[in-house]
Structures are given as C-alpha cells and as structure tokens.
Rosetta silent file (secondary structure, phi, psi, omega in degrees, C-alpha in Angstrom):
SEQUENCE: MNIQDIKDKLNTSAYEFLRTDSHLGKNILILTTAGSIAYRTNVDTSDIDIRGVTLETKQDLMGLSSFEQFEDRITDTVIYGLKKFINLCLDSNPNVLEILGTRPEHLLVITKEGQLLRDNVDLFLSKKAIQSFGNYATAQLRRLKNALARDNYPQAEKEQHILDSILGQMEHLKRTYKSFTKEEIDLYIDQSDRQEMDTEIFIDICLKHYPLRDLKNIYSDMNNIVKNYSKLNHRNSKKDELHLNKHAMHLIRLLITGTEILEGKGINTYREKERDFFLDIRKGKYSYSELFEMVDMYEHKFKVAAESTSLPEQPNYKRVEELMLEIYSKAWGFGS
SCORE:     score description
SCORE:     0.000 S_00000001
   1 L     0.000  135.677 -163.965  199.222   10.823   -4.950 S_00000001
   2 L  -116.158  178.423 -171.543  202.210   13.466   -4.828 S_00000001
   3 H   -35.789  -56.649 -177.528  203.570   15.915   -1.837 S_00000001
   4 H   -39.282  -49.324  176.739  201.066   18.735   -3.132 S_00000001
   5 H   -33.457  -73.989 -175.195  198.270   16.351   -2.802 S_00000001
   6 H   -38.837  -59.628 -167.091  199.319   15.726    0.914 S_00000001
   7 H   -64.220  -33.807  168.399  199.722   18.933    1.358 S_00000001
   8 H   -57.606  -44.213 -172.823  196.325   20.255   -0.178 S_00000001
   9 H   -64.923  -19.404 -172.434  194.404   17.590    1.678 S_00000001
  10 H   -65.697  -24.485  173.556  196.307   18.880    5.238 S_00000001
  11 L   -50.009  -19.548 -157.530  194.174   22.120    4.044 S_00000001
  12 L  -102.056  145.622  152.174  190.891   20.491    4.411 S_00000001
  13 L   -27.374  -60.877  169.185  188.531   20.412    7.395 S_00000001
  14 L   -30.985 -119.703 -157.198  189.562   16.829    8.062 S_00000001
  15 L   -48.361   56.292 -178.144  193.057   18.011    9.433 S_00000001
  16 L  -104.771   -9.997  176.564  191.942   21.228   11.070 S_00000001
  17 H   -63.827  -16.768  178.707  193.014   20.449   14.149 S_00000001
  18 H   -69.244  -33.380  161.222  196.714   21.102   13.202 S_00000001
  19 H   -83.186  -19.821 -166.721  195.329   24.787   13.343 S_00000001
  20 H  -136.682   27.380  164.969  193.227   25.243   16.163 S_00000001
  21 L   -91.305  152.662 -170.974  194.201   22.458   18.781 S_00000001
  22 L   -64.420  -57.425  171.919  195.951   24.548   21.555 S_00000001
  23 L   -78.616   25.668 -157.498  199.306   22.097   21.429 S_00000001
  24 L  -138.391 -138.694 -176.245  199.423   22.349   17.747 S_00000001
  25 H    45.196 -114.391 -158.694  199.372   25.249   15.232 S_00000001
  26 H   -77.668  -34.368  158.274  202.522   27.679   15.748 S_00000001
  27 H   -52.328  -20.392 -133.308  203.897   24.741   17.771 S_00000001
  28 E  -101.173  126.161  177.186  204.218   22.387   15.767 S_00000001
  29 E  -101.058  -32.903 -142.693  208.391   21.751   14.801 S_00000001
  30 E  -140.013  141.360  154.461  208.159   18.757   12.653 S_00000001
  31 E  -153.181  132.251 -166.745  205.589   17.829   10.558 S_00000001
  32 E  -159.929  150.971 -173.113  206.021   14.701    8.016 S_00000001
  33 E   -72.782  162.569 -149.002  204.340   12.271    6.144 S_00000001
  34 L  -150.923  156.288  174.172  204.689    8.550    7.967 S_00000001
  35 L    57.019 -139.365 -140.812  204.091    4.500    6.958 S_00000001
  36 H   -82.761  -20.161  160.036  204.131    3.183    3.149 S_00000001
  37 H   -59.224  -47.432  156.223  204.536    6.876    1.893 S_00000001
  38 H   -44.616  -71.313 -164.128  207.286    8.050    4.100 S_00000001
  39 H   -67.150  -41.886 -160.533  209.191    4.441    2.998 S_00000001
  40 L   119.058    6.863 -170.623  208.661    4.818   -0.658 S_00000001
  41 L  -121.154   35.104  176.560  206.352    1.515   -0.897 S_00000001
  42 L   -76.239  125.285  167.452  202.831    3.306   -1.501 S_00000001
  43 L  -105.832 -168.970 -151.133  200.472    2.180   -4.054 S_00000001
  44 L   -73.151   13.550 -174.604  197.515    4.225   -5.475 S_00000001
  45 L  -125.903    8.514  170.721  195.152    3.036   -2.179 S_00000001
  46 L   -67.085  141.616  172.804  197.501    3.787    0.763 S_00000001
  47 L  -101.813  151.414  172.184  196.246    6.383    3.023 S_00000001
  48 L   -65.188  105.581  173.671  197.857    9.530    4.551 S_00000001
  49 L  -115.239  147.417  179.364  199.819    8.796    8.011 S_00000001
  50 E  -141.769  139.514 -170.013  201.374   11.811    9.377 S_00000001
  51 E  -115.656  179.942  163.852  203.768   11.900   11.981 S_00000001
  52 E  -178.938  173.642 -175.401  205.151   15.514   13.797 S_00000001
  53 E  -113.506   44.181  170.383  206.954   16.781   16.423 S_00000001
  54 E   -59.506  150.155 -166.079  205.430   19.595   18.687 S_00000001
  55 L   -94.277  118.687  174.243  206.478   22.236   21.268 S_00000001
  56 L   -58.318  147.382  157.281  204.983   21.597   25.120 S_00000001
  57 L   -60.287  172.810  145.096  203.023   24.544   26.414 S_00000001
  58 L   -55.206  -46.494 -176.176  204.737   26.527   29.186 S_00000001
  59 L   -76.895   -4.329 -179.905  202.102   25.461   31.390 S_00000001
  60 L   -79.227  -36.968 -174.198  202.326   21.582   30.312 S_00000001
  61 L   -71.658   -4.376 -167.935  206.158   22.376   31.321 S_00000001
  62 L  -157.719  -45.718 -160.274  206.220   24.448   34.594 S_00000001
  63 L  -104.966  176.095 -143.265  202.486   24.307   35.553 S_00000001
  64 L   -80.560  -34.596  167.482  200.129   21.436   36.775 S_00000001
  65 L   -74.438  116.920  155.282  199.147   20.063   33.123 S_00000001
  66 L   -60.716  162.916  156.368  201.015   17.758   30.832 S_00000001
  67 L  -147.451  149.063  176.010  201.194   16.623   27.181 S_00000001
  68 L  -127.728  -82.787 -163.404  202.810   13.665   25.713 S_00000001
  69 E  -126.121  155.412  157.383  201.320   13.137   22.193 S_00000001
  70 E  -106.606  114.096 -167.579  198.352   14.562   20.090 S_00000001
  71 E  -114.644  106.525 -169.841  196.503   11.461   18.532 S_00000001
  72 E  -130.938  104.261 -154.474  193.623   11.875   15.682 S_00000001
  73 L  -101.776   13.949  164.544  193.061    8.353   14.720 S_00000001
  74 L   -78.910  -57.192  123.269  190.718    9.323   11.785 S_00000001
  75 L   -10.669  -56.423 -160.238  193.860   10.631    9.988 S_00000001
  76 L    94.355   31.032 -150.918  196.097    8.522   10.941 S_00000001
  77 E  -132.464  137.923 -174.041  197.991   11.494   12.720 S_00000001
  78 E  -163.715  122.578 -164.845  200.069   11.548   15.590 S_00000001
  79 E  -137.954  118.865 -153.279  202.601   14.521   16.783 S_00000001
  80 E   -85.981  113.359  161.632  204.907   13.964   20.024 S_00000001
  81 L   -51.318  178.266 -169.333  205.464   16.327   22.342 S_00000001
  82 H   -84.107  -20.772  169.409  208.996   17.279   22.450 S_00000001
  83 H   -43.772  -86.399  179.676  210.128   15.687   25.691 S_00000001
  84 H   -49.445  -23.711  179.735  208.499   12.475   24.990 S_00000001
  85 H   -62.743  -85.205 -179.845  209.494   12.390   21.309 S_00000001
  86 H   -21.723  -67.874 -171.383  213.094   13.057   22.384 S_00000001
  87 H   -58.380  -30.488  175.573  213.010   10.153   25.081 S_00000001
  88 H   -90.286   -0.520  142.545  211.833    7.442   22.880 S_00000001
  89 H   -19.209  -57.203 -164.542  214.481    8.768   20.439 S_00000001
  90 L   -95.609   17.026  178.389  216.956    7.998   22.722 S_00000001
  91 L  -105.501  -24.674 -157.116  215.335    4.728   23.175 S_00000001
  92 L    62.385   34.336 -165.343  215.347    3.843   19.703 S_00000001
  93 L   -74.397  134.660 -174.027  212.231    3.660   19.085 S_00000001
  94 H   -79.251  -33.486  172.741  212.006    2.854   15.676 S_00000001
  95 H   -71.370   -9.723  174.124  208.574    4.617   14.370 S_00000001
  96 H  -100.166  -16.330  179.571  209.756    7.516   15.887 S_00000001
  97 H   -98.078  -10.349  161.737  213.200    8.107   14.864 S_00000001
  98 H   -50.542  -26.515  166.273  211.880    7.868   11.237 S_00000001
  99 H   -38.954  -16.903 -174.052  210.769   11.013   12.030 S_00000001
 100 H  -131.456   31.136  163.375  213.953   12.230   11.660 S_00000001
 101 L  -137.397    8.603 -169.651  215.155   10.760    8.645 S_00000001
 102 L   -70.571  152.785  169.643  212.302   11.009    6.251 S_00000001
 103 L   -37.868  115.879 -178.088  212.979   12.584    2.807 S_00000001
 104 H   -61.739   -9.355  158.939  213.237   16.716    3.233 S_00000001
 105 H   -96.356    8.149  174.517  210.693   16.859    0.825 S_00000001
 106 H   -71.970  -11.201 -153.701  208.530   14.895    2.601 S_00000001
 107 E  -107.565  122.589  166.755  208.632   17.373    5.408 S_00000001
 108 L   -79.802  -45.966  158.720  205.308   19.366    5.748 S_00000001
 109 L  -146.909  134.594 -173.179  206.020   21.705    8.198 S_00000001
 110 L  -164.387  114.787 -166.872  209.894   22.524    9.922 S_00000001
 111 L   -70.591  152.874  169.518  210.965   24.891   11.996 S_00000001
 112 H   -81.220   -6.124  172.163  214.365   25.800   12.468 S_00000001
 113 H   -65.885  -60.262 -172.921  214.250   24.229   16.177 S_00000001
 114 H   -53.479  -41.008 -176.463  212.685   20.969   14.167 S_00000001
 115 H   -56.058  -58.010 -169.972  215.799   21.337   11.869 S_00000001
 116 H   -55.147  -25.691  169.579  217.887   21.390   14.593 S_00000001
 117 H   -84.909   -8.351 -157.486  216.502   17.745   16.065 S_00000001
 118 H  -103.285  -45.920 -175.034  216.870   16.751   12.394 S_00000001
 119 H   -78.303  -21.129 -172.305  220.517   18.008   11.961 S_00000001
 120 L  -120.475   37.682  156.747  221.519   16.444   15.505 S_00000001
 121 L   -40.717  -43.202 -165.285  220.056   13.307   14.525 S_00000001
 122 H   -57.551  -41.401  157.263  223.375   11.439   15.569 S_00000001
 123 H   -33.546  -56.610 -161.340  223.309   12.443   19.094 S_00000001
 124 H  -104.550   17.669 -161.468  220.563   10.225   19.716 S_00000001
 125 L   -95.018  143.407  178.137  221.640    6.665   17.648 S_00000001
 126 L  -147.635 -158.082  170.466  223.648    3.821   20.104 S_00000001
 127 L   -96.038   27.088 -179.946  223.733    0.579   20.343 S_00000001
 128 L   -59.523  -54.304 -163.874  220.047    0.530   22.167 S_00000001
 129 H   -47.573  -26.637  173.669  219.303    0.406   18.281 S_00000001
 130 H   -59.190  -41.547 -165.391  220.296   -3.149   18.387 S_00000001
 131 H  -106.270  -49.126  179.818  217.804   -4.343   20.820 S_00000001
 132 H   -67.558  -19.470 -169.500  214.850   -2.270   19.680 S_00000001
 133 L  -107.665  -44.884  173.979  214.893   -2.763   15.897 S_00000001
 134 H   -52.545  -52.932 -166.588  216.125   -6.470   16.348 S_00000001
 135 H   -59.724  -21.426 -153.665  213.616   -7.577   19.292 S_00000001
 136 H  -102.004   11.091  150.122  210.910   -5.967   17.480 S_00000001
 137 H   -68.447  -50.710  175.277  211.820   -7.638   13.839 S_00000001
 138 H   -82.451  -14.499  149.028  212.212  -10.762   15.386 S_00000001
 139 H   -32.810  -55.725 -169.259  209.231  -10.359   17.142 S_00000001
 140 H   -71.010  -46.822 -171.303  207.094   -9.495   13.911 S_00000001
 141 H   -42.241  -56.830 -155.809  209.147  -12.657   11.919 S_00000001
 142 H   -65.724  -28.639  172.412  207.685  -15.045   15.148 S_00000001
 143 H   -80.193  -31.587 -143.285  203.905  -13.490   14.129 S_00000001
 144 H  -109.545  -22.153 -162.732  204.429  -14.159   10.232 S_00000001
 145 H   -96.314  -73.666 -176.708  205.769  -17.972   10.980 S_00000001
 146 H    -8.423  -64.442 -176.882  202.554  -18.458   13.654 S_00000001
 147 H   -38.432  -52.459 -154.155  200.321  -17.186   11.085 S_00000001
 148 H   -87.387  -37.968  173.236  201.770  -19.459    8.239 S_00000001
 149 H   -68.496  -50.431 -177.803  202.124  -22.357   11.018 S_00000001
 150 L    -7.355  -27.601 -152.655  198.428  -22.248   12.192 S_00000001
 151 L  -147.151   24.508 -166.711  196.960  -25.170   10.176 S_00000001
 152 L  -159.846  -30.976  172.361  200.221  -27.500    9.933 S_00000001
 153 L  -123.348  143.018 -168.296  201.398  -27.650   13.643 S_00000001
 154 L   -76.174 -177.622 -165.267  200.089  -29.608   16.236 S_00000001
 155 H   -60.229  -39.458 -177.743  198.817  -27.446   19.526 S_00000001
 156 H   -47.472  -54.871  169.351  202.141  -28.343   21.460 S_00000001
 157 H   -62.107  -31.332  170.987  204.165  -26.341   18.782 S_00000001
 158 H   -49.585  -35.182 -158.314  201.811  -23.870   18.366 S_00000001
 159 H   -90.586  -13.855  173.626  201.486  -23.116   21.963 S_00000001
 160 H   -76.290  -31.992 -167.332  205.734  -22.833   22.133 S_00000001
 161 H   -46.593  -79.557  128.044  205.509  -20.566   18.902 S_00000001
 162 H    53.685  -83.725  160.148  203.096  -18.706   21.128 S_00000001
 163 H   -35.495  -48.269 -168.149  205.475  -19.204   24.050 S_00000001
 164 H   -75.566  -63.159 -174.151  208.212  -17.766   21.936 S_00000001
 165 H   -37.437  -70.334 -149.912  206.433  -14.546   20.492 S_00000001
 166 H   -49.118  -60.647 -177.330  205.723  -13.472   24.605 S_00000001
 167 H   -43.593  -30.800 -150.119  209.737  -14.206   25.543 S_00000001
 168 H  -107.186   15.903  155.172  210.638  -12.530   22.884 S_00000001
 169 L  -110.239   29.550  171.204  209.453   -8.892   23.829 S_00000001
 170 L   -71.543  -57.983  178.531  210.415   -9.487   27.587 S_00000001
 171 H   -34.831  -94.721  177.269  213.439   -7.174   26.906 S_00000001
 172 H   -30.241  -14.158  142.547  210.955   -4.835   25.954 S_00000001
 173 H   -33.546  -78.533  169.551  209.050   -5.453   28.690 S_00000001
 174 H   -40.593  -73.341 -149.876  211.936   -4.426   30.874 S_00000001
 175 L   -81.523  -23.534 -161.473  212.979   -1.690   29.665 S_00000001
 176 L   -85.184  -38.836 -146.155  209.043   -0.209   28.984 S_00000001
 177 L  -117.942  171.431 -175.572  207.733   -1.259   32.469 S_00000001
 178 L   -56.062  114.816 -162.156  209.620   -1.468   36.163 S_00000001
 179 L   -86.295  159.920  175.085  212.385   -4.390   35.341 S_00000001
 180 L  -130.502 -173.245 -159.790  212.299   -7.924   36.779 S_00000001
 181 L  -109.577 -136.674  165.470  214.351  -10.782   36.523 S_00000001
 182 L  -117.540    0.919  174.871  213.232  -14.341   35.369 S_00000001
 183 L   -89.969   -9.888 -158.572  212.933  -15.818   38.824 S_00000001
 184 L   -93.366  -30.215 -178.796  210.164  -12.948   39.365 S_00000001
 185 E  -147.368  133.604 -165.532  208.195  -13.402   36.819 S_00000001
 186 L  -142.550   92.673  172.853  208.944  -16.879   34.572 S_00000001
 187 L   -75.078  121.663 -164.236  206.898  -18.470   31.604 S_00000001
 188 L  -155.075  132.776  179.452  207.524  -21.875   30.912 S_00000001
 189 L   -88.001  126.868  169.966  205.270  -24.653   28.980 S_00000001
 190 L  -136.587  141.344 -178.793  203.806  -27.943   30.844 S_00000001
 191 L   -32.403  117.010  179.365  201.125  -30.169   30.581 S_00000001
 192 L   -59.264  120.290 -175.651  197.634  -29.103   30.306 S_00000001
 193 L   -82.931  -15.135  171.149  194.478  -30.203   32.167 S_00000001
 194 L   -73.580  119.974  174.412  192.607  -28.821   29.422 S_00000001
 195 L   -28.634  -62.010 -165.412  190.611  -31.320   27.653 S_00000001
 196 L  -101.438   22.804  147.945  191.477  -29.760   24.018 S_00000001
 197 L  -147.691  154.975  172.619  195.089  -29.096   24.624 S_00000001
 198 L  -104.150    5.676  143.566  198.149  -31.064   25.656 S_00000001
 199 L  -119.478 -175.847 -157.137  200.761  -28.413   26.940 S_00000001
 200 L  -178.202  149.253 -172.167  199.641  -25.071   27.860 S_00000001
 201 L   -91.783  162.951  179.769  201.788  -21.811   28.932 S_00000001
 202 L  -150.443  130.034  147.700  202.192  -21.273   33.036 S_00000001
 203 L  -125.607  166.183 -154.541  203.572  -18.468   34.615 S_00000001
 204 L  -121.323  159.208  178.555  205.085  -18.167   38.417 S_00000001
 205 E  -134.874  139.299  172.671  205.117  -14.656   39.611 S_00000001
 206 L  -163.559   71.013 -158.396  207.202  -13.845   42.687 S_00000001
 207 L  -107.031  152.260  160.617  207.209   -9.646   42.648 S_00000001
 208 L  -143.142  109.618  172.338  207.371   -7.962   45.703 S_00000001
 209 L    98.140   36.593 -150.960  206.473   -4.195   46.169 S_00000001
 210 L  -101.092  148.141 -169.172  206.243   -4.130   42.282 S_00000001
 211 L   -75.359  162.397  163.370  203.772   -0.921   40.585 S_00000001
 212 L  -126.496   16.254  146.547  200.662   -2.585   39.750 S_00000001
 213 L   -98.693    5.516 -179.051  200.010   -0.827   36.870 S_00000001
 214 L   -85.118  -44.084  174.585  202.972   -1.780   35.476 S_00000001
 215 H   -72.181  -12.269 -165.405  202.221   -5.422   36.337 S_00000001
 216 H   -97.316    9.459  151.354  198.359   -5.337   34.654 S_00000001
 217 H   -68.676  -42.798 -179.836  200.406   -3.542   31.372 S_00000001
 218 H   -62.426  -59.702 -165.539  202.932   -6.681   31.150 S_00000001
 219 H   -62.809  -29.777  162.772  200.123   -8.714   31.651 S_00000001
 220 H   -40.425  -99.931 -161.696  198.109   -6.561   28.669 S_00000001
 221 H   -40.908  -30.173 -178.015  200.758   -7.064   26.223 S_00000001
 222 H   -66.161  -44.360 -150.212  201.494  -10.947   27.041 S_00000001
 223 H   -85.669  -18.598  141.383  197.692  -11.218   26.713 S_00000001
 224 H   -14.780  -75.255 -138.266  197.845   -9.522   23.433 S_00000001
 225 H   -92.199  -40.412  162.456  200.332  -11.638   21.867 S_00000001
 226 H   -66.235  -38.979 -156.647  198.097  -14.618   23.011 S_00000001
 227 H   -66.909  -66.180 -172.016  194.682  -13.007   21.715 S_00000001
 228 H   -40.339  -59.864 -164.342  196.455  -11.718   18.441 S_00000001
 229 H   -60.574  -38.170  173.420  197.686  -15.688   17.766 S_00000001
 230 H   -59.399  -48.196 -174.939  193.667  -17.039   17.974 S_00000001
 231 L   -57.928   -0.914 -171.987  192.271  -14.396   15.627 S_00000001
 232 L   -84.646  -38.864  169.715  194.572  -16.236   13.170 S_00000001
 233 L   -32.292  -53.297 -160.460  191.959  -19.113   13.578 S_00000001
 234 L  -115.552   30.912  162.362  189.246  -17.301   11.807 S_00000001
 235 L   -46.226  117.817 -179.639  191.056  -15.490    9.328 S_00000001
 236 L   -69.795  107.104 -174.303  189.916  -14.167    5.759 S_00000001
 237 L   -59.590  -28.564 -172.070  192.642  -16.266    3.616 S_00000001
 238 L   -58.062  -93.280 -171.020  192.855  -13.742    0.641 S_00000001
 239 H   -12.283  -50.946  167.680  192.842  -10.987    2.820 S_00000001
 240 H   -84.394   53.515  144.564  195.501  -12.150    5.102 S_00000001
 241 H   -92.851  -58.124  179.665  197.766  -13.179    2.503 S_00000001
 242 H   -47.495  -40.816  173.102  197.794   -9.865    1.568 S_00000001
 243 H   -38.900  -57.309 -173.669  198.552   -8.749    5.416 S_00000001
 244 H   -57.410  -26.646 -164.606  201.317  -11.223    5.376 S_00000001
 245 H   -74.623  -66.103  171.844  202.514  -10.319    2.313 S_00000001
 246 H   -37.117  -62.580  176.748  202.555   -6.344    3.695 S_00000001
 247 H   -64.641  -36.912 -177.149  204.418   -7.698    6.888 S_00000001
 248 H   -67.153  -24.322  145.634  206.978   -9.851    5.681 S_00000001
 249 H    -2.410  -83.346 -158.420  207.615   -6.017    3.749 S_00000001
 250 H   -80.790  -30.372 -174.372  208.024   -4.140    6.478 S_00000001
 251 H   -51.067  -57.013 -175.911  209.554   -6.881    8.661 S_00000001
 252 H   -66.005  -46.055 -163.955  213.098   -6.679    5.877 S_00000001
 253 H   -48.574  -57.313 -166.103  212.094   -3.028    5.453 S_00000001
 254 H   -56.153  -84.540 -176.721  213.054   -2.806    9.393 S_00000001
 255 H   -57.342  -46.700 -177.424  216.318   -5.105    9.506 S_00000001
 256 H   -83.700  -11.992  161.332  218.149   -3.016    6.537 S_00000001
 257 H   -49.851  -70.900 -169.456  216.991    0.492    8.145 S_00000001
 258 H   -30.150  -66.889  176.605  218.472   -1.045   11.180 S_00000001
 259 H   -16.967  -78.414 -170.513  221.618   -2.447    9.627 S_00000001
 260 H   -49.450  -42.326  171.172  222.444    0.641    7.959 S_00000001
 261 H   -76.027   -5.394 -175.288  221.975    2.803   11.170 S_00000001
 262 H   -82.956  -36.870 -161.190  224.207    0.019   13.096 S_00000001
 263 L   -96.901    8.139  136.467  226.997    0.696   10.037 S_00000001
 264 L    93.615   64.222 -179.733  226.729    4.588   11.024 S_00000001
 265 L  -120.664   36.503  153.127  224.881    5.378    7.707 S_00000001
 266 L    78.248 -174.754  168.968  222.249    7.468    9.797 S_00000001
 267 L  -101.654  139.402 -172.527  218.402    6.709    9.176 S_00000001
 268 L  -110.594  102.502 -179.582  217.334    6.638    5.782 S_00000001
 269 L   -93.864  -13.618  170.453  213.208    5.989    6.012 S_00000001
 270 L  -118.239  127.512 -149.372  212.905    6.334    2.077 S_00000001
 271 L  -116.410   49.141  143.964  214.002    3.288    0.308 S_00000001
 272 L     8.668  -69.262 -155.817  214.195    4.616   -2.955 S_00000001
 273 L   -77.328  -32.101 -161.567  216.703    1.713   -4.013 S_00000001
 274 L   -86.008   -0.363 -147.807  214.414   -1.329   -2.259 S_00000001
 275 H   -77.797  -41.979 -173.597  210.714    0.276   -3.682 S_00000001
 276 H   -88.083  -14.914  171.678  210.306   -2.993   -6.570 S_00000001
 277 H   -55.177  -47.648 -162.935  212.118   -5.108   -4.218 S_00000001
 278 H   -98.194  -17.728  157.361  209.470   -4.410   -1.366 S_00000001
 279 H   -65.675  -53.624  179.255  206.471   -3.885   -4.101 S_00000001
 280 H   -44.698  -84.702 -178.590  207.166   -7.773   -5.183 S_00000001
 281 H    -8.400  -70.175 -169.233  207.229   -8.624   -1.674 S_00000001
 282 H   -40.880  -72.976 -157.634  203.402   -6.833   -1.254 S_00000001
 283 L   -69.665   15.533  143.780  202.154   -8.394   -4.191 S_00000001
 284 L   105.548   16.671 -170.492  202.811  -11.877   -3.309 S_00000001
 285 L   -68.453  -45.902 -150.325  206.082  -12.544   -6.197 S_00000001
 286 L   -97.863  158.811  162.229  208.081  -14.152   -3.532 S_00000001
 287 L   -88.584  162.774 -170.377  206.850  -18.049   -1.434 S_00000001
 288 H   -76.395  -16.437  145.585  207.335  -17.757    1.905 S_00000001
 289 H   -55.371  -41.610 -168.900  210.182  -20.049    1.939 S_00000001
 290 H   -66.900  -52.348  161.301  211.875  -18.029   -0.577 S_00000001
 291 H   -36.265  -72.335 -167.568  210.720  -15.068    1.822 S_00000001
 292 H   -45.095  -51.519 -163.830  212.117  -16.689    5.345 S_00000001
 293 H   -56.026  -47.544  173.596  215.709  -17.052    3.280 S_00000001
 294 H   -41.150  -61.872 -153.359  215.481  -13.450    2.250 S_00000001
 295 H   -61.625  -46.934  167.163  214.548  -12.778    6.076 S_00000001
 296 H   -42.192  -67.831  156.437  217.741  -14.979    6.971 S_00000001
 297 H    -4.077  -61.317  173.305  219.870  -13.238    5.140 S_00000001
 298 H  -102.825   -3.895  165.824  219.047  -10.061    6.188 S_00000001
 299 L   -97.832   21.284  147.673  218.917  -10.849    9.736 S_00000001
 300 L   -56.136  -58.862 -163.818  222.517  -12.081    9.199 S_00000001
 301 H   -68.441  -52.645  158.484  223.651   -8.869    7.942 S_00000001
 302 H   -33.473  -31.291  159.999  221.869   -7.407   11.000 S_00000001
 303 H   -43.036  -90.207 -142.652  223.742   -9.824   13.203 S_00000001
 304 H   -59.695  -49.039  166.262  227.061   -9.107   11.803 S_00000001
 305 H   -50.006  -12.541 -169.364  226.429   -4.746   11.990 S_00000001
 306 H  -101.982  -14.118 -168.327  225.383   -5.238   15.363 S_00000001
 307 H   -88.195  -36.545 -176.972  228.962   -7.245   16.121 S_00000001
 308 L  -146.517   35.857  177.252  231.206   -4.455   14.797 S_00000001
 309 L   -64.584  129.292  150.830  228.799   -1.359   15.072 S_00000001
 310 L   -93.716   21.785  166.593  230.955    1.709   16.405 S_00000001
 311 L   -59.580 -178.656 -151.813  227.753    3.642   17.777 S_00000001
 312 L  -112.340  175.239 -178.327  228.643    4.298   21.472 S_00000001
 313 L   -49.329  -83.312 -168.093  226.907    2.110   24.484 S_00000001
 314 L  -115.580  151.223 -160.478  224.490    4.740   25.160 S_00000001
 315 L   -72.798  172.361 -179.341  223.436    8.092   23.336 S_00000001
 316 L  -102.875   89.717 -168.414  224.736   11.078   24.367 S_00000001
 317 H   -40.652  -56.615 -164.400  222.252   12.085   27.201 S_00000001
 318 H   -46.174  -69.070 -174.638  224.151   15.242   28.112 S_00000001
 319 H   -56.837  -39.830 -177.623  224.155   16.696   24.905 S_00000001
 320 H   -80.718  -19.938  164.308  221.000   16.013   23.351 S_00000001
 321 H   -61.888  -65.178 -177.141  219.752   17.613   26.923 S_00000001
 322 H   -52.905  -28.714  171.283  221.342   20.665   26.266 S_00000001
 323 H   -65.044  -26.328 -178.665  219.826   20.665   22.246 S_00000001
 324 H   -74.570  -48.553  168.027  216.487   20.358   24.614 S_00000001
 325 H   -46.489  -63.875 -179.086  217.148   23.297   26.694 S_00000001
 326 H   -72.075    1.705  155.113  218.196   25.340   23.861 S_00000001
 327 H   -83.420  -25.041 -177.653  215.037   24.892   22.072 S_00000001
 328 H   -41.772  -40.891 -160.525  213.050   25.175   25.159 S_00000001
 329 H   -93.145  -17.297  175.991  215.009   28.310   25.720 S_00000001
 330 H   -69.926  -30.196 -171.620  214.823   29.576   22.107 S_00000001
 331 L   -99.566  -21.872  174.445  210.901   29.268   22.229 S_00000001
 332 L  -142.376   25.173  167.912  209.730   30.308   26.013 S_00000001
 333 L    84.298  -10.169 -172.539  212.483   32.101   27.126 S_00000001
 334 L   -53.824  136.227 -165.000  213.904   29.392   29.364 S_00000001
 335 L    15.258   60.934  169.048  217.428   30.446   30.654 S_00000001
 336 L  -127.633    0.000    0.000  217.977   33.239   28.992 S_00000001
C-alpha cells in the first residue's frame, strides 16, 4: 500500500471523524502514518496506523472543558492535543517522538505550526531518552525471554522473571505517578504457602498521604505484567511464534532508534536501511539464541551512546514553552 492509497482510505467514511470531530478537522497540525508503515517494516497484510497532533479549542484551554487526545480504535488512530503531545515529548516517550521523525512523504496533514514542531525536534531531546528507550526495550526483552522460558524454567525461576519485569518498570511508574521509595513500595520473593508454588512475589507497602488513584494505577500496571505472563501458558505456538518474532524486531528497532538519538542523529522513524534485516527477523530467519546475541550487541551500542551522549540532562523547557505559546498565539491570538 502506497501513500496515495492511504490518503484515499482517509477520505472514506471510516475516517469521517477526521473531518467532523470538533477537536480535529482544521485544528489538526500533524497527521502521519505510524506503526509498520512508518517504520518501513510493513507487509501486504499490515494495518494502517495513524497518529497526529491537534490544537485544543479555546474552551479547552481557557474554559471548563479539557482535551488530551482523540482515539478511534477501529481504525487505530490516535491524535494528541498539543499540550499533552509536548509533555510526552519532553519525557522522551518513544511512541510520541516517532511522530516528529516520520518520513516527510508520510505526512498526511502538516500545517506551518506542525512543521514548526518538527523543525524544533531537538528542543525535546535529552538524556531522558536513556531511561525511556532503554527501560522500554529492557521490559520488552524480559517479556520475550519470559515467553520463551515458560516451558523450561522451574516455577521459582519463572517467578523471578516476573519480578524482574515488574522491577524493570519501576522507574517508569515513579515518573508517571507520584514518586515513591523502595522502603515505601518493596517487592521481593519469598517462600510460598501455596501448594502449587515454591516461591512467590510479595509486596510491602508503607505509604502515607499517597494519592489513591496513583496507587490503583501502579497496582494495575503490575497486575497486567503478571496477567500477561499467565496468558503465555495458553498460547497458540505458531501464532505466538510470529508474534514473538515481530516483538523481537521492534525491540531491536527501538534500540537502534534510541542509539541514534543519543548519538545526536535525531529521530529517524523510517528504517529503510534495516528493512530487509527487520523483515528477516519477522519471518523467523534467526534462531532465538542468535536474536539474543544481536540484542546484546545493540544493547551494548545503546549503553556506549548513553555514556558518551552530548544531549542535555533535561530538555529545553523554556524554549519549548515559548514554542508552544507561539503556536497558540498564531492560532488563537493569545498574547497578541
């Protein structure tokens, strides 16, 4: 499927919301491909994923209403409000930064304000990418290893894999919700009283004046890791092999993209050079032992780039705020 095919698809009734929703239409600043088409890892059966940025209304910015993002799950379309988009970029969120690094030919809508965001992408980049890209890749790798180990490892080692996956997400949880210390939320493995388990993950919680909703979300994120691991015991081996290959492909892609960011090469979402390599991974050309060797190599490159990066500790918040106000001023006359 080429870009003209995608543009034609967007003109069908399935995407009518792009023209009729009050937060979209002429408010859209950027609309671009996402997923495999944006990465250049697509095959004939690949779906169309769309991502974008839209301008909040005056009511959203100054009135009682609010808007963070629009999502249509049927078409896999997500369009972020400008303020949320900028905050996610400041946190070096990999999925959102990709929007600023897609191929120019893949831009389905781009306004002057949207181009302003893409032209100033360096303002968002910082050493935060070490955590966001590195932790995400590490968590993905642990899930992959967990999936492959489910039949071979004794229960105690499987439990350790689950704990490692949860602990790998702790920094992300601390950034996303109100931060906490190891003394306040501590996870560890101990002997289990359950007949079917030798060991079990336990948690000690000692929190005071902590937001209940944040605690609920932290528990939910941890619980999802446990549930996802349990699902692996009931998977279709052929179908899941394809899924794991795709998962491994994106893991390596993420490490390569993150390394380039840390090396000062910007955000390059479109991976033409690695296309054949990525598709070979997806098709199962490599054994898992070979894949893990490659992952180790790309992880090493990522760590070397992290240690030597010249990116600032924090993004340029002041300049980003000026950029955001400039966009709002041009659109809604604020500050004029």
